[in-house]
């Protein structure tokens, strides 16, 4: 039987079901306010009609109340708007659950980009040996971060999971009960979570999703590509930032780091214990039954003991499982051997650590701590540092620090920041001793600018805990356009430093380098950030290969295209041979975790896409380096785009517009993350202090999505104006890298809706600035359509576009309420005297409206 087109499958299994279940949902009474469910469709219709007529959000809200609820008091009207938000938040959850339930139907789980497809392609082309060779060395690491873009509390995540299952079986009674439960369950937190709370929330995904999806993928590879032979390479693994990421988060302490590592170990041991109990029900054969029972007891003691102090070691656990497997093959006709193999594979993947805990800190924070540490050590009479250390040049300091020997006594220090940094280094060593080296063996230096930034950390690690046996990899993170340009020189200085080179040799001559899409886009705009990272990767690959070092690129990505997200697997498949590709590593965060990896089906599918994208880059014989002509055109486009974006950023209205016309300052009030929403302590808004998440997210809330397209239109227009647009078309048709960039930018444009803020065009202060943004949007949209030959945006992905359209439609009333509230706040702040009580009510309305919109976008920040 032929398969229906993806769009048809989406309409049948997502859209139709949403319409049915939403009609049930809208009849459920959640509160004392009557008819909320009946009034919301009328408000939605008023919003749609109003924006078509060119009305502003204030007029739309007032029209609705005048037409349908004229007798309500002002207080009652505000209460109804809050109830609308409550319903819309839950409509988004319902749509999420329906889409998750339909995932394996809408997406072809054996189609292009899956492991089955990859294997069949390799087999048909006689490349199975090549595929096995690549898989013996290739790795994918997804790193879960605690960045605050996930608004669903744990209770809501549990409801979504149950709703997903009920929808799959069309259990109407259960769906009805779960929707009612959803209506009564709070969506927002009254206080900020601690870093440990964030870690526990994300460990839920490790325990309930990744443990099984990683295991299934590895089992498939072993059984179908390696013919059941053992594979030394783990191929897929997980990194973890909650509890280890200190960058701008003063609440991440050494104790929190140790506590998170302990929780990770406890969780993986409990998962093993559950699997052993399942095996015990099957392996009831004489001799083996006792061995399984003993393993169960030892795991219990290790998992649930007061200090997890059971005697079972990781190597003993692995060895006993292998012995049981061998006995099953030898004496019991291999009965249930695949179940034992599956557990062995999980132990191979997750060890006793589950996920690798990364430590991260800003280079500027390190520099301050390091220099304070030097002062104290010198004044103590120690000879570890030369007395004239601070008078040395940066190059001389690098030389001194790279040769450093000795130990630093932590009792010398009183400064809290110094102690926290040094105690963190000790914590890494403790975690390695308790959970294995893989548990915590990487330290990321964000905002890395110089060679000295790396060597300062190199010296601290050795002096505090590791001395002559440094089992930690140092990963510099280059973020700004300038830092990306300087990165190859920094790395060459490190590679040619004899002591650092010796350290790399002990670590297998591998060097992790992290590149930040998020801050790159904030700094240089969409095209320049992506092109700047591409060029930096090429130059870093070249300099690393020159010194026989395998560079591993770790991409700091967010959810949306503006922060390096979008069609990630297509991006990796498009890089070409000039960029090292032995590993794919990227950050996953917030709603991107729940939307791309939140269920077993979506997790397995998206992981397989990432694996196949990296391997496709190697197996593809047409994987040629970018032509000189194409490079020149992309370089020119990026340069023109960068100038346009830079001029826009320098506009005197840029920061005031964000501060007063967007939701920027409300992000800090949402209590979704433990980290402060900006870096500096200045009361005034400073661009360099802005974090990428609230920056990109605020443009998303405005439905303007500036970081995902601004400058692209102007750059393309130059080629149209000089009659050379065919050159850009040729680039689009011949470069998969550029094509992926354009397609991701289309997603940003698709999620823009300027009718929402059209009223700003008449604002005496910000009107002209709004028009600048709108004109760039129109230019970008027109010329991207001309470039692609499409009649509408995302024409090549109709199911994806349909999903976006439904989500945007769901939140339209919510966005209208948000803009109405922002306008009210502006009016109330101008009035004298200020009505602070009213301002507070409308500010709460704005804050509450953030939740549903971010969850609906799935990759808005």
Short mmCIF file of C-alpha atoms in Angstrom, two decimals, residues 57-518:
data_model
loop_
_atom_site.label_atom_id
_atom_site.label_comp_id
_atom_site.label_asym_id
_atom_site.label_seq_id
_atom_site.Cartn_x
_atom_site.Cartn_y
_atom_site.Cartn_z
CA UNK A 57 -4.21 45.02 19.66
CA UNK A 58 -5.85 47.60 21.94
CA UNK A 59 -8.70 48.18 19.48
CA UNK A 60 -9.13 44.41 19.04
CA UNK A 61 -9.40 43.73 22.79
CA UNK A 62 -11.77 46.66 23.32
CA UNK A 63 -13.90 45.61 20.31
CA UNK A 64 -14.24 42.12 21.73
CA UNK A 65 -15.41 43.32 25.13
CA UNK A 66 -17.78 45.88 23.62
CA UNK A 67 -19.34 43.30 21.30
CA UNK A 68 -19.53 40.23 23.54
CA UNK A 69 -18.94 41.22 27.17
CA UNK A 70 -20.08 44.83 27.53
CA UNK A 71 -21.38 44.34 31.07
CA UNK A 72 -18.13 43.09 32.55
CA UNK A 73 -16.27 45.38 34.95
CA UNK A 74 -12.66 46.29 34.13
CA UNK A 75 -11.44 43.86 36.82
CA UNK A 76 -13.59 41.09 35.37
CA UNK A 77 -12.23 41.81 31.88
CA UNK A 78 -8.63 41.47 33.10
CA UNK A 79 -9.52 38.20 34.86
CA UNK A 80 -11.00 36.85 31.62
CA UNK A 81 -7.77 37.73 29.75
CA UNK A 82 -5.80 35.75 32.37
CA UNK A 83 -8.19 32.81 31.84
CA UNK A 84 -7.71 33.04 28.08
CA UNK A 85 -3.96 32.70 28.66
CA UNK A 86 -4.61 29.69 30.90
CA UNK A 87 -6.64 27.99 28.16
CA UNK A 88 -4.16 28.85 25.39
CA UNK A 89 -1.21 27.45 27.39
CA UNK A 90 -3.09 24.17 27.65
CA UNK A 91 -4.12 24.19 23.99
CA UNK A 92 -0.41 24.30 23.18
CA UNK A 93 0.21 21.29 25.45
CA UNK A 94 -2.63 19.42 23.76
CA UNK A 95 -1.20 20.13 20.33
CA UNK A 96 2.30 19.08 21.54
CA UNK A 97 0.93 15.78 22.82
CA UNK A 98 -1.01 15.08 19.61
CA UNK A 99 2.01 15.88 17.46
CA UNK A 100 4.24 13.70 19.66
CA UNK A 101 1.77 10.81 19.46
CA UNK A 102 1.65 11.07 15.66
CA UNK A 103 5.43 11.46 15.26
CA UNK A 104 6.17 7.92 13.94
CA UNK A 105 3.24 8.19 11.50
CA UNK A 106 3.99 11.66 10.16
CA UNK A 107 7.75 11.02 9.96
CA UNK A 108 9.10 8.04 8.06
CA UNK A 109 11.05 6.18 10.76
CA UNK A 110 12.88 4.15 8.09
CA UNK A 111 13.25 6.96 5.56
CA UNK A 112 16.15 9.16 4.43
CA UNK A 113 18.54 10.01 7.25
CA UNK A 114 17.64 7.00 9.40
CA UNK A 115 20.09 4.21 10.20
CA UNK A 116 18.13 1.69 8.16
CA UNK A 117 18.28 3.96 5.13
CA UNK A 118 21.99 4.61 5.70
CA UNK A 119 22.73 0.88 5.98
CA UNK A 120 20.70 0.00 2.86
CA UNK A 121 22.40 2.75 0.84
CA UNK A 122 25.86 1.58 1.97
CA UNK A 123 24.98 -2.05 1.16
CA UNK A 124 23.66 -1.21 -2.33
CA UNK A 125 26.78 0.84 -3.12
CA UNK A 126 29.21 -1.77 -1.71
CA UNK A 127 30.32 0.54 1.10
CA UNK A 128 29.47 -1.53 4.18
CA UNK A 129 33.13 -1.85 5.13
CA UNK A 130 33.54 1.93 4.85
CA UNK A 131 30.42 2.41 6.99
CA UNK A 132 31.79 0.09 9.69
CA UNK A 133 35.16 1.89 9.62
CA UNK A 134 33.50 5.28 10.07
CA UNK A 135 31.27 4.03 12.89
CA UNK A 136 34.31 2.66 14.74
CA UNK A 137 35.61 6.24 15.07
CA UNK A 138 32.60 8.55 14.60
CA UNK A 139 30.71 9.99 17.59
CA UNK A 140 27.65 12.14 18.26
CA UNK A 141 27.35 13.92 21.58
CA UNK A 142 24.27 15.90 22.52
CA UNK A 143 24.83 18.15 25.51
CA UNK A 144 21.78 19.02 27.60
CA UNK A 145 21.96 22.56 28.95
CA UNK A 146 19.98 24.28 31.67
CA UNK A 147 19.42 27.43 29.62
CA UNK A 148 16.01 28.82 30.58
CA UNK A 149 13.73 28.13 27.62
CA UNK A 150 11.74 25.22 29.05
CA UNK A 151 8.57 26.47 30.66
CA UNK A 152 6.87 23.16 31.48
CA UNK A 153 7.27 22.10 35.12
CA UNK A 154 7.74 18.40 35.86
CA UNK A 155 4.05 17.79 36.66
CA UNK A 156 3.04 19.12 33.23
CA UNK A 157 5.71 16.99 31.48
CA UNK A 158 4.20 13.94 33.16
CA UNK A 159 0.71 14.87 31.91
CA UNK A 160 2.06 15.37 28.37
CA UNK A 161 3.61 11.87 28.48
CA UNK A 162 0.35 10.29 29.66
CA UNK A 163 -1.67 12.32 27.17
CA UNK A 164 0.63 11.17 24.37
CA UNK A 165 -0.09 7.51 25.26
CA UNK A 166 -3.85 8.07 25.61
CA UNK A 167 -4.00 9.81 22.21
CA UNK A 168 -2.14 6.93 20.55
CA UNK A 169 -4.90 4.56 21.68
CA UNK A 170 -7.75 7.10 21.27
CA UNK A 171 -8.75 6.56 24.91
CA UNK A 172 -11.37 9.35 25.12
CA UNK A 173 -12.19 8.89 28.81
CA UNK A 174 -8.55 9.08 29.82
CA UNK A 175 -7.94 12.03 27.48
CA UNK A 176 -10.90 13.85 29.06
CA UNK A 177 -9.54 13.26 32.58
CA UNK A 178 -6.01 14.31 31.61
CA UNK A 179 -7.26 17.50 29.95
CA UNK A 180 -9.21 18.29 33.13
CA UNK A 181 -6.05 17.60 35.19
CA UNK A 182 -4.10 19.85 32.85
CA UNK A 183 -6.55 22.67 33.44
CA UNK A 184 -6.02 22.48 37.19
CA UNK A 185 -2.21 22.10 37.15
CA UNK A 186 -0.09 25.29 37.53
CA UNK A 187 2.22 26.09 34.61
CA UNK A 188 4.46 28.61 36.28
CA UNK A 189 6.81 28.60 39.24
CA UNK A 190 6.45 31.03 42.13
CA UNK A 191 10.19 30.97 42.78
CA UNK A 192 13.28 30.37 40.67
CA UNK A 193 14.54 26.78 40.46
CA UNK A 194 17.95 25.99 41.91
CA UNK A 195 20.62 24.54 39.57
CA UNK A 196 19.97 21.19 41.27
CA UNK A 197 16.23 21.48 40.47
CA UNK A 198 17.18 22.08 36.81
CA UNK A 199 19.42 19.03 36.83
CA UNK A 200 16.70 16.81 38.29
CA UNK A 201 14.24 18.04 35.62
CA UNK A 202 16.62 17.09 32.81
CA UNK A 203 17.63 13.79 34.40
CA UNK A 204 13.97 12.80 33.85
CA UNK A 205 14.75 12.72 30.10
CA UNK A 206 17.91 10.67 30.68
CA UNK A 207 16.08 8.11 32.77
CA UNK A 208 12.86 7.85 30.75
CA UNK A 209 13.90 8.61 27.17
CA UNK A 210 17.62 8.60 26.38
CA UNK A 211 18.43 5.41 28.31
CA UNK A 212 16.12 3.51 25.97
CA UNK A 213 16.59 5.42 22.69
CA UNK A 214 20.42 5.37 22.93
CA UNK A 215 20.27 1.66 23.74
CA UNK A 216 17.98 0.89 20.78
CA UNK A 217 20.21 2.78 18.35
CA UNK A 218 23.38 1.08 19.57
CA UNK A 219 21.65 -2.34 19.47
CA UNK A 220 20.57 -1.74 15.87
CA UNK A 221 24.08 -0.73 14.79
CA UNK A 222 25.64 -3.73 16.52
CA UNK A 223 23.12 -6.26 15.17
CA UNK A 224 22.64 -4.96 11.62
CA UNK A 225 25.90 -3.25 10.71
CA UNK A 226 28.49 -5.11 12.83
CA UNK A 227 26.81 -8.57 12.74
CA UNK A 228 26.60 -8.76 16.57
CA UNK A 229 30.32 -8.11 17.09
CA UNK A 230 31.42 -5.90 20.00
CA UNK A 231 32.03 -2.22 19.16
CA UNK A 232 34.66 -0.40 21.18
CA UNK A 233 33.43 3.06 20.16
CA UNK A 234 30.35 4.30 22.04
CA UNK A 235 29.15 6.26 18.92
CA UNK A 236 26.54 8.25 20.91
CA UNK A 237 26.88 9.84 24.33
CA UNK A 238 25.36 12.58 26.45
CA UNK A 239 26.91 15.70 27.91
CA UNK A 240 25.28 17.54 30.81
CA UNK A 241 25.54 21.19 31.90
CA UNK A 242 23.10 21.69 34.81
CA UNK A 243 25.20 21.78 37.96
CA UNK A 244 28.41 22.35 36.02
CA UNK A 245 27.76 25.51 33.98
CA UNK A 246 28.98 28.43 36.11
CA UNK A 247 29.03 31.04 33.33
CA UNK A 248 27.07 33.94 34.80
CA UNK A 249 25.35 31.70 37.35
CA UNK A 250 26.54 32.39 40.91
CA UNK A 251 24.17 29.72 42.24
CA UNK A 252 26.23 26.84 40.80
CA UNK A 253 28.53 25.85 43.66
CA UNK A 254 31.05 22.99 44.04
CA UNK A 255 28.57 21.25 46.37
CA UNK A 256 25.85 21.45 43.70
CA UNK A 257 28.27 19.95 41.15
CA UNK A 258 29.04 17.01 43.42
CA UNK A 259 25.35 16.54 44.25
CA UNK A 260 24.36 16.47 40.56
CA UNK A 261 27.10 13.95 39.74
CA UNK A 262 25.85 11.75 42.59
CA UNK A 263 22.26 12.01 41.31
CA UNK A 264 23.38 11.03 37.79
CA UNK A 265 25.18 7.96 39.15
CA UNK A 266 22.23 7.02 41.35
CA UNK A 267 19.83 7.27 38.41
CA UNK A 268 21.84 5.10 36.02
CA UNK A 269 22.34 2.45 38.72
CA UNK A 270 18.57 2.37 39.33
CA UNK A 271 17.99 1.93 35.60
CA UNK A 272 20.43 -1.00 35.55
CA UNK A 273 18.73 -2.43 38.62
CA UNK A 274 15.34 -2.34 36.86
CA UNK A 275 16.81 -4.10 33.81
CA UNK A 276 18.49 -6.76 35.96
CA UNK A 277 15.13 -7.45 37.65
CA UNK A 278 13.56 -7.95 34.19
CA UNK A 279 16.38 -10.33 33.22
CA UNK A 280 15.88 -12.23 36.46
CA UNK A 281 12.34 -13.11 35.31
CA UNK A 282 13.77 -14.67 32.14
CA UNK A 283 17.10 -16.17 33.16
CA UNK A 284 15.73 -18.85 35.45
CA UNK A 285 18.24 -21.50 34.32
CA UNK A 286 20.31 -23.43 36.83
CA UNK A 287 23.54 -21.64 37.70
CA UNK A 288 22.66 -18.45 35.87
CA UNK A 289 19.71 -17.71 38.18
CA UNK A 290 22.10 -17.40 41.15
CA UNK A 291 24.49 -15.14 39.24
CA UNK A 292 21.66 -12.77 38.27
CA UNK A 293 20.34 -12.77 41.86
CA UNK A 294 23.80 -11.83 43.18
CA UNK A 295 24.09 -9.02 40.61
CA UNK A 296 20.67 -7.77 41.66
CA UNK A 297 21.73 -7.66 45.33
CA UNK A 298 24.99 -5.87 44.55
CA UNK A 299 23.25 -3.29 42.34
CA UNK A 300 20.64 -2.73 45.04
CA UNK A 301 23.34 -2.08 47.62
CA UNK A 302 25.11 0.31 45.25
CA UNK A 303 21.94 2.10 44.11
CA UNK A 304 20.00 2.41 47.34
CA UNK A 305 22.67 2.20 50.03
CA UNK A 306 23.16 5.25 52.23
CA UNK A 307 26.36 6.28 50.42
CA UNK A 308 26.05 4.06 47.34
CA UNK A 309 28.96 2.19 48.84
CA UNK A 310 28.29 -1.28 47.40
CA UNK A 311 31.39 -3.20 46.40
CA UNK A 312 30.43 -3.67 42.73
CA UNK A 313 32.79 -1.88 40.35
CA UNK A 314 32.01 -0.98 36.75
CA UNK A 315 34.56 -3.44 35.36
CA UNK A 316 33.17 -6.24 37.59
CA UNK A 317 29.63 -5.47 36.44
CA UNK A 318 30.64 -5.58 32.76
CA UNK A 319 32.69 -8.76 33.23
CA UNK A 320 29.85 -10.62 34.99
CA UNK A 321 27.36 -9.65 32.27
CA UNK A 322 29.80 -10.88 29.61
CA UNK A 323 30.23 -14.17 31.53
CA UNK A 324 26.46 -14.65 31.74
CA UNK A 325 26.18 -13.96 28.01
CA UNK A 326 28.91 -16.51 27.24
CA UNK A 327 27.19 -19.15 29.39
CA UNK A 328 23.84 -18.53 27.64
CA UNK A 329 25.53 -19.09 24.27
CA UNK A 330 27.48 -22.13 25.47
CA UNK A 331 24.84 -23.97 27.52
CA UNK A 332 21.41 -22.54 26.80
CA UNK A 333 21.12 -22.19 23.01
CA UNK A 334 21.58 -18.37 23.23
CA UNK A 335 18.15 -17.99 24.85
CA UNK A 336 17.55 -14.32 25.81
CA UNK A 337 21.14 -13.48 24.85
CA UNK A 338 19.96 -10.38 22.97
CA UNK A 339 18.45 -9.00 26.21
CA UNK A 340 21.79 -9.44 28.00
CA UNK A 341 23.64 -7.89 25.04
CA UNK A 342 21.30 -4.91 25.18
CA UNK A 343 22.14 -4.29 28.85
CA UNK A 344 25.87 -4.71 28.13
CA UNK A 345 25.52 -2.04 25.44
CA UNK A 346 23.84 0.35 27.87
CA UNK A 347 26.60 -0.18 30.41
CA UNK A 348 29.11 0.50 27.61
CA UNK A 349 27.31 3.76 26.78
CA UNK A 350 26.52 5.09 30.25
CA UNK A 351 29.06 3.53 32.63
CA UNK A 352 28.42 4.55 36.24
CA UNK A 353 28.12 8.22 35.25
CA UNK A 354 25.12 8.29 32.83
CA UNK A 355 26.10 11.69 31.34
CA UNK A 356 29.40 13.56 31.13
CA UNK A 357 29.18 16.62 33.36
CA UNK A 358 30.88 19.61 31.71
CA UNK A 359 32.22 22.52 33.76
CA UNK A 360 31.99 25.97 32.14
CA UNK A 361 33.10 29.43 33.21
CA UNK A 362 33.75 32.79 31.53
CA UNK A 363 37.38 33.65 30.80
CA UNK A 364 36.99 37.06 32.46
CA UNK A 365 35.85 35.44 35.70
CA UNK A 366 38.80 33.02 35.50
CA UNK A 367 41.26 35.81 34.85
CA UNK A 368 40.14 37.71 37.97
CA UNK A 369 40.24 34.57 40.10
CA UNK A 370 43.60 33.47 38.75
CA UNK A 371 45.32 36.81 39.39
CA UNK A 372 43.90 36.93 42.94
CA UNK A 373 45.17 33.40 43.49
CA UNK A 374 48.66 34.38 42.27
CA UNK A 375 48.74 37.35 44.67
CA UNK A 376 47.86 35.19 47.69
CA UNK A 377 50.30 32.43 46.75
CA UNK A 378 53.18 34.89 46.23
CA UNK A 379 52.44 36.72 49.50
CA UNK A 380 52.45 33.36 51.35
CA UNK A 381 56.12 32.96 50.46
CA UNK A 382 55.53 30.11 48.01
CA UNK A 383 57.84 29.83 45.01
CA UNK A 384 55.21 28.33 42.69
CA UNK A 385 54.92 31.66 40.83
CA UNK A 386 57.79 34.09 40.18
CA UNK A 387 57.50 37.22 42.33
CA UNK A 388 57.43 39.44 39.22
CA UNK A 389 54.62 37.38 37.58
CA UNK A 390 52.31 40.37 37.03
CA UNK A 391 55.09 42.34 35.33
CA UNK A 392 55.61 39.63 32.70
CA UNK A 393 54.14 39.93 29.19
CA UNK A 394 51.21 37.67 28.25
CA UNK A 395 53.59 35.50 26.21
CA UNK A 396 55.99 35.15 29.18
CA UNK A 397 53.08 34.32 31.50
CA UNK A 398 51.97 31.56 29.11
CA UNK A 399 55.50 30.15 29.17
CA UNK A 400 55.67 30.19 32.98
CA UNK A 401 52.21 28.69 33.49
CA UNK A 402 52.63 25.92 30.95
CA UNK A 403 55.66 24.63 32.91
CA UNK A 404 54.05 25.08 36.35
CA UNK A 405 54.68 22.50 39.06
CA UNK A 406 53.70 22.25 42.70
CA UNK A 407 50.52 22.37 44.76
CA UNK A 408 48.30 25.15 46.03
CA UNK A 409 46.90 24.95 49.55
CA UNK A 410 43.23 26.01 49.52
CA UNK A 411 43.43 27.02 53.21
CA UNK A 412 45.37 30.11 52.09
CA UNK A 413 42.30 31.69 50.46
CA UNK A 414 39.47 33.77 51.90
CA UNK A 415 37.95 35.21 48.71
CA UNK A 416 34.65 33.42 47.93
CA UNK A 417 35.05 33.51 44.11
CA UNK A 418 38.58 32.12 44.28
CA UNK A 419 37.52 29.34 46.64
CA UNK A 420 34.49 28.39 44.52
CA UNK A 421 36.67 28.06 41.42
CA UNK A 422 39.39 26.04 43.12
CA UNK A 423 36.90 23.83 45.00
CA UNK A 424 35.20 23.16 41.66
CA UNK A 425 38.49 21.81 40.28
CA UNK A 426 38.77 19.55 43.32
CA UNK A 427 35.17 18.44 42.71
CA UNK A 428 36.07 17.31 39.16
CA UNK A 429 38.76 15.03 40.61
CA UNK A 430 36.35 13.67 43.23
CA UNK A 431 33.72 12.91 40.58
CA UNK A 432 36.28 11.11 38.42
CA UNK A 433 37.35 9.02 41.41
CA UNK A 434 33.74 8.11 42.29
CA UNK A 435 32.00 7.82 38.89
CA UNK A 436 34.85 7.23 36.43
CA UNK A 437 36.88 9.63 34.29
CA UNK A 438 34.13 10.02 31.69
CA UNK A 439 31.84 11.47 34.40
CA UNK A 440 33.57 14.89 34.38
CA UNK A 441 36.56 15.39 32.11
CA UNK A 442 35.95 18.61 30.20
CA UNK A 443 36.18 22.26 31.16
CA UNK A 444 34.78 24.88 28.75
CA UNK A 445 36.14 28.44 28.85
CA UNK A 446 33.44 30.70 27.44
CA UNK A 447 34.30 34.05 25.84
CA UNK A 448 37.81 32.72 25.22
CA UNK A 449 39.95 35.40 23.62
CA UNK A 450 43.59 34.52 24.17
CA UNK A 451 46.06 31.69 24.63
CA UNK A 452 46.57 32.89 28.20
CA UNK A 453 42.88 32.19 28.98
CA UNK A 454 43.48 28.50 28.25
CA UNK A 455 46.84 28.23 29.99
CA UNK A 456 45.55 29.89 33.18
CA UNK A 457 43.03 27.07 33.52
CA UNK A 458 45.68 24.49 32.54
CA UNK A 459 47.83 25.72 35.43
CA UNK A 460 44.96 25.86 37.95
CA UNK A 461 43.87 22.29 37.17
CA UNK A 462 47.40 21.01 37.73
CA UNK A 463 48.12 23.02 40.87
CA UNK A 464 44.85 22.26 42.66
CA UNK A 465 44.01 18.63 41.92
CA UNK A 466 45.64 16.88 38.96
CA UNK A 467 49.36 17.70 39.27
CA UNK A 468 51.28 15.44 36.82
CA UNK A 469 48.28 13.48 35.54
CA UNK A 470 45.81 15.92 34.00
CA UNK A 471 42.74 13.90 32.93
CA UNK A 472 40.67 16.90 31.87
CA UNK A 473 40.22 18.34 28.36
CA UNK A 474 40.16 22.12 28.08
CA UNK A 475 37.73 23.45 25.48
CA UNK A 476 37.99 27.13 24.52
CA UNK A 477 34.67 28.64 23.39
CA UNK A 478 35.01 31.30 20.70
CA UNK A 479 31.86 33.42 20.35
CA UNK A 480 32.18 36.89 18.84
CA UNK A 481 33.09 37.53 15.20
CA UNK A 482 36.47 38.93 16.29
CA UNK A 483 37.21 35.93 18.53
CA UNK A 484 36.31 33.54 15.69
CA UNK A 485 38.83 35.31 13.44
CA UNK A 486 41.55 35.11 16.11
CA UNK A 487 40.82 31.49 17.07
CA UNK A 488 43.29 29.78 14.66
CA UNK A 489 46.19 31.89 15.97
CA UNK A 490 45.26 31.07 19.59
CA UNK A 491 45.16 27.35 18.79
CA UNK A 492 48.47 27.43 16.89
CA UNK A 493 50.13 29.03 19.91
CA UNK A 494 48.72 26.22 22.07
CA UNK A 495 49.73 23.45 19.66
CA UNK A 496 53.30 24.78 19.51
CA UNK A 497 53.59 25.06 23.29
CA UNK A 498 55.63 21.93 24.24
CA UNK A 499 53.84 21.36 27.56
CA UNK A 500 50.33 21.81 26.21
CA UNK A 501 51.23 19.63 23.21
CA UNK A 502 52.44 16.92 25.62
CA UNK A 503 49.10 17.14 27.46
CA UNK A 504 47.22 16.74 24.16
CA UNK A 505 49.33 13.72 23.25
CA UNK A 506 48.31 12.03 26.51
CA UNK A 507 44.67 12.83 25.62
CA UNK A 508 44.91 11.08 22.23
CA UNK A 509 45.88 14.25 20.31
CA UNK A 510 42.28 15.44 20.35
CA UNK A 511 41.29 19.05 20.97
CA UNK A 512 37.70 20.16 21.62
CA UNK A 513 36.87 23.65 20.38
CA UNK A 514 33.45 25.11 21.09
CA UNK A 515 31.92 27.69 18.76
CA UNK A 516 28.97 29.81 19.86
CA UNK A 517 26.24 30.37 17.28
CA UNK A 518 24.06 32.24 19.78
#
